[in-house]
Short mmCIF file of C-alpha atoms in Angstrom, two decimals:
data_model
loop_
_atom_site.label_atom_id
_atom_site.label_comp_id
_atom_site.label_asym_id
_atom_site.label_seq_id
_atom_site.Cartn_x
_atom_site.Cartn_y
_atom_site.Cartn_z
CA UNK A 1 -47.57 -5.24 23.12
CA UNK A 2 -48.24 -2.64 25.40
CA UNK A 3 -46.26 -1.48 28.28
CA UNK A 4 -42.75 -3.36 26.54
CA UNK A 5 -39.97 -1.09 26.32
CA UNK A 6 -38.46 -0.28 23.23
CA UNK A 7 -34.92 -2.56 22.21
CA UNK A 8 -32.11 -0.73 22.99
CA UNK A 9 -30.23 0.90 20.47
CA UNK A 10 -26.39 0.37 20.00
CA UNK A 11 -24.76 3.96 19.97
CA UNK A 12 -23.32 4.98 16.91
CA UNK A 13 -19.11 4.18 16.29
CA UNK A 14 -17.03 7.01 15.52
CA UNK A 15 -17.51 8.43 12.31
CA UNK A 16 -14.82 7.53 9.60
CA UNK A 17 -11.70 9.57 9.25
CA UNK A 18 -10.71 11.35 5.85
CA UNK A 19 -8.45 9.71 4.02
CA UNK A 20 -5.62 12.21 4.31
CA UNK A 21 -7.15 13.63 8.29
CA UNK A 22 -3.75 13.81 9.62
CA UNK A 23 -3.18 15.99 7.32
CA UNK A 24 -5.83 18.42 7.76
CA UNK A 25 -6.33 20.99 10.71
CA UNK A 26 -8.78 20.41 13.33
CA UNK A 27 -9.11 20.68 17.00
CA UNK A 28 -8.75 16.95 17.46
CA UNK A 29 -5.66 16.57 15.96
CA UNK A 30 -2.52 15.63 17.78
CA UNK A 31 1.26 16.71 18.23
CA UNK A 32 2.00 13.19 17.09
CA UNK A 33 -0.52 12.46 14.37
CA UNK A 34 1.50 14.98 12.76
CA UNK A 35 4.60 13.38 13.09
CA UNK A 36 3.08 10.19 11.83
CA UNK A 37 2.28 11.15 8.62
CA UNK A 38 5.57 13.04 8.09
CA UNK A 39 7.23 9.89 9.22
CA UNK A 40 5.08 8.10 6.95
CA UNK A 41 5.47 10.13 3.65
CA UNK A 42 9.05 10.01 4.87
CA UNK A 43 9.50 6.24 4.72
CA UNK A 44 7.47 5.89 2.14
CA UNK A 45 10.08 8.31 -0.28
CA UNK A 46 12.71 6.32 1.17
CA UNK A 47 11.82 3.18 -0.18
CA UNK A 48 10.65 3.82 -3.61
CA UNK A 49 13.95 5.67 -3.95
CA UNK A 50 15.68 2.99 -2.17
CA UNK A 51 14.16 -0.57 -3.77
CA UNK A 52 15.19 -0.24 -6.85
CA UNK A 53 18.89 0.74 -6.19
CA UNK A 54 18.87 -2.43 -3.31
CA UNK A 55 17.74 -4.39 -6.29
CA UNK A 56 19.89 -2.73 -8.83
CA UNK A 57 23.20 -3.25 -6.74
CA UNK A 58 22.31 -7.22 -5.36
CA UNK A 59 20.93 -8.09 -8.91
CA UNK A 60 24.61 -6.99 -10.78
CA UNK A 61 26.61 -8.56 -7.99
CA UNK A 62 24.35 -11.82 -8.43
CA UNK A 63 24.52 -11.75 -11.94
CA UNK A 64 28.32 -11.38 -11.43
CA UNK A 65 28.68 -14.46 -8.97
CA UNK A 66 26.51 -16.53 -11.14
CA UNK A 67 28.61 -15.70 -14.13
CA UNK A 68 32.04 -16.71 -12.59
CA UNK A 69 30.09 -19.50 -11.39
CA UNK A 70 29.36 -21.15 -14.75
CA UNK A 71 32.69 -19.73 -16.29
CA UNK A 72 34.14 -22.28 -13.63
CA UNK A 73 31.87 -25.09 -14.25
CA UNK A 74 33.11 -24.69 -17.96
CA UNK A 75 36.44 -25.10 -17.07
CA UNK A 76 35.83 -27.97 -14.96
CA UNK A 77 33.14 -30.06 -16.36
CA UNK A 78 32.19 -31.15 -20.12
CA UNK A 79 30.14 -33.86 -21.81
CA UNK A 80 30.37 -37.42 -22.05
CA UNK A 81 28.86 -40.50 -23.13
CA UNK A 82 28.29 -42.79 -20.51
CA UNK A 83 27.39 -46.53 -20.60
CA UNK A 84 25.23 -48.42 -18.37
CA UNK A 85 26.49 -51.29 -16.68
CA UNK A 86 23.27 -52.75 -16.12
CA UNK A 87 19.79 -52.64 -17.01
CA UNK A 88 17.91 -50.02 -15.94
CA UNK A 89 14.24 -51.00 -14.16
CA UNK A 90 11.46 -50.84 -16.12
CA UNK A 91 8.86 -48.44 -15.33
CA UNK A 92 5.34 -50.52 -14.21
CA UNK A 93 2.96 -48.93 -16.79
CA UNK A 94 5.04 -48.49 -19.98
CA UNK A 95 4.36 -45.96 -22.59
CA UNK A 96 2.68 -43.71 -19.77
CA UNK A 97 2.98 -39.75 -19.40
CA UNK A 98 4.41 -40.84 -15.62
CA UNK A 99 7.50 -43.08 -17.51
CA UNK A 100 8.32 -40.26 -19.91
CA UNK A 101 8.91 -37.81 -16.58
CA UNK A 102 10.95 -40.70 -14.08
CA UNK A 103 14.22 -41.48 -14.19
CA UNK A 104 16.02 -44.81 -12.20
CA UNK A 105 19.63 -44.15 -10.63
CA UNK A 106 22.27 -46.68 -12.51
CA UNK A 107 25.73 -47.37 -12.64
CA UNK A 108 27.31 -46.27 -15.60
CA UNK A 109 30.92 -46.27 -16.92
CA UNK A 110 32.68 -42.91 -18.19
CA UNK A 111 36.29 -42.36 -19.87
CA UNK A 112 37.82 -39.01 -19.20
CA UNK A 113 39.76 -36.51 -21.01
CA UNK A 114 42.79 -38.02 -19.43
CA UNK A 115 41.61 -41.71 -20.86
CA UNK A 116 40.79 -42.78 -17.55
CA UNK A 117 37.59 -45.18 -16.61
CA UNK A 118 35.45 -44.52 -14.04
CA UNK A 119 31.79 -45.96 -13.19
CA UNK A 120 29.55 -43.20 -11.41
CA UNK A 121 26.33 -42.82 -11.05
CA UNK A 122 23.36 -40.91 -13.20
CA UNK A 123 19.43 -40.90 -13.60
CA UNK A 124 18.03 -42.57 -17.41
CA UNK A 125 14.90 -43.33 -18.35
CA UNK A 126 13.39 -46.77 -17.26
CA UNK A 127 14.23 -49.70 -19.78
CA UNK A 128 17.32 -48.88 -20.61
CA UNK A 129 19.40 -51.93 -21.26
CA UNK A 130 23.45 -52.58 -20.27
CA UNK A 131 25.42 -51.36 -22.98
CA UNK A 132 22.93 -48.61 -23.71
CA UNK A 133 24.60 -45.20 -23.74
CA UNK A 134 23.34 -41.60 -22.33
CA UNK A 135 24.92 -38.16 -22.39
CA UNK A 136 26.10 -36.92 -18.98
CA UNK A 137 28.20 -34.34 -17.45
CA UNK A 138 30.81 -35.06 -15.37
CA UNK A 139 34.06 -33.46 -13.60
CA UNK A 140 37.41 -33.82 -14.07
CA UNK A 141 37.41 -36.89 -11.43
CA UNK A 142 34.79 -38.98 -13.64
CA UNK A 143 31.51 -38.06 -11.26
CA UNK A 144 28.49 -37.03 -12.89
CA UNK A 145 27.29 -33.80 -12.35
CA UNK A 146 24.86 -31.07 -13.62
CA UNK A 147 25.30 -29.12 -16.60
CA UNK A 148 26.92 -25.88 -16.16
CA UNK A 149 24.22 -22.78 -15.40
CA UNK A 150 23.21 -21.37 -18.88
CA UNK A 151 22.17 -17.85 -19.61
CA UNK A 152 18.72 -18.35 -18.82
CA UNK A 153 19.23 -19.69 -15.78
CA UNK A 154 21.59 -17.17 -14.76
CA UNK A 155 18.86 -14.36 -15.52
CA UNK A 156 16.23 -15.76 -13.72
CA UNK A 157 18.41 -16.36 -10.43
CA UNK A 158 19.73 -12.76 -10.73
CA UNK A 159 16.38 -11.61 -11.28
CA UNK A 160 15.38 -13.55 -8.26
CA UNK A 161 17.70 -12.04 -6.11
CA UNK A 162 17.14 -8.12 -7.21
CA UNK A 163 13.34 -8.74 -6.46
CA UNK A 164 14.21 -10.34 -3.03
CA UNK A 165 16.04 -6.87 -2.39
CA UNK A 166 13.35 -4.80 -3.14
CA UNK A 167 10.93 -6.51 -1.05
CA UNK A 168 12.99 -7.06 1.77
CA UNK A 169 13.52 -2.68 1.48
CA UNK A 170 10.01 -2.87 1.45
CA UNK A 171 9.18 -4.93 4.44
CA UNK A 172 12.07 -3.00 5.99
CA UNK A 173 9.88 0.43 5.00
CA UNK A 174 7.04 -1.26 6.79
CA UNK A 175 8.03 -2.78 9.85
CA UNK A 176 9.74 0.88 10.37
CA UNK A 177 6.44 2.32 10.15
CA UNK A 178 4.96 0.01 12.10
CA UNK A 179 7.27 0.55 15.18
CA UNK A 180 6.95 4.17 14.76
CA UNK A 181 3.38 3.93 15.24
CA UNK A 182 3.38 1.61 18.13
CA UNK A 183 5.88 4.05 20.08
CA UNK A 184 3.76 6.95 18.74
CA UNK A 185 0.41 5.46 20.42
CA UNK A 186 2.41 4.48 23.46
CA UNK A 187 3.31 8.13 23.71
CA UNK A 188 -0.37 8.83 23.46
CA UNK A 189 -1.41 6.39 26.05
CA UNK A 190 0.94 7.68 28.59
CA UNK A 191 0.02 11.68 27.60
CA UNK A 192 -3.87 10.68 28.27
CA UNK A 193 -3.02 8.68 31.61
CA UNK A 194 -1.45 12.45 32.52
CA UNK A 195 -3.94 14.24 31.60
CA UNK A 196 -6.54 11.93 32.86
CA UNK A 197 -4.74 11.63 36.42
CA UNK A 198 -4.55 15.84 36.56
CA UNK A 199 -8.37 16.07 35.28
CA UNK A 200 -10.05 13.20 37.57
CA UNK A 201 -9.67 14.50 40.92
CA UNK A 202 -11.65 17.69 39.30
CA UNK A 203 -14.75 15.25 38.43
CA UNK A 204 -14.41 13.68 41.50
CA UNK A 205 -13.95 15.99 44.14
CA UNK A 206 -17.58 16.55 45.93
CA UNK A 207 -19.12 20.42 45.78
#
């Protein structure tokens, strides 16, 4: 309709910087947008040179811990067969997928190496009846126990542990960056407040 004024248009957001613009010359660019990339590049050859010796050097003394470990569980636990003093309960829906996977805790009676007897406890699978007999591990005091690591397990903990280094170098990388930044803009804020506060009265001052 006539005499209705046109909407008004949103101005136009800065244009998008170059990938690599702190890198290139131009007027606009700063003292500190220098540094930031240096620092950048910097951290960033840090911790790809640093990751994989973090997770070279925690992974071998893992491995090493985890070794000694099951060398001492060796020495200090074996195999038994244990019987059950009592029944064990029987699962509500037998022949199920869910009664294959639980296991009741029940009393069961152990002899040790040194002929001792000794009733401790151990998970079975439902039904089984007193005087049935399961395969346990136990220590030298006649508790049951878990088996001792095996080499599998021992891999994937040490591999655990040598990725947890090299991500924690890597959040380490990045939270250093980040705080570099954040003083580096800080720096810029204060150099503008300056520079505003030397430039202002100029504006303001009446000719």
């Amino acid at each position: 309709m006539a005499g209705e004024k046109p909407p008004a248009r949103t101005p136009p957001g800065p244009p998008p910087r170059p990938l690599l613009w702190r890198w290139r010359h131009n007027p606009l660019r700063r003292r500190t947008d220098t540094i930031e990339a240096w620092a950048g590049l910097g951290l960033l050859i840090a911790v790809l040179a640093v990751a994989p010796l973090a997770a070279l050097l925690v992974g071998d003394s893992a491995r090493r811990h985890y070794e000694d470990t099951a060398r001492h569980q060796h020495l200090t636990r074996y195999e038994v067969t244990a019987t059950l003093t009592r029944d064990a309960p029987r699962h509500p829906e037998p022949g199920s997928d869910e009664e294959k996977k639980t296991r009741y805790p029940v009393e069961v009676r152990v002899i040790t190496r040194e002929g001792r007897t000794r009733t401790t406890r151990t998970d079975v699978p439902p039904g089984l009846p007193a005087g049935g007999t399961v395969r346990l591990w136990i220590t030298a005091d006649g508790e049951a126990t878990d088996r001792p690591l095996t080499a599998r397990q021992i891999h994937s903990r040490t591999m655990g542990w040598a990725l947890l280094a090299a991500i924690g170098v890597a959040l380490s990388g990045a939270a250093v960056h980040a705080l570099t930044g954040l003083a580096l803009r800080r720096r810029n804020l204060s150099a503008w407040g300056t520079a505003w506060a030397e430039t202002a009265p100029r504006w303001t001052t009446p000719t």
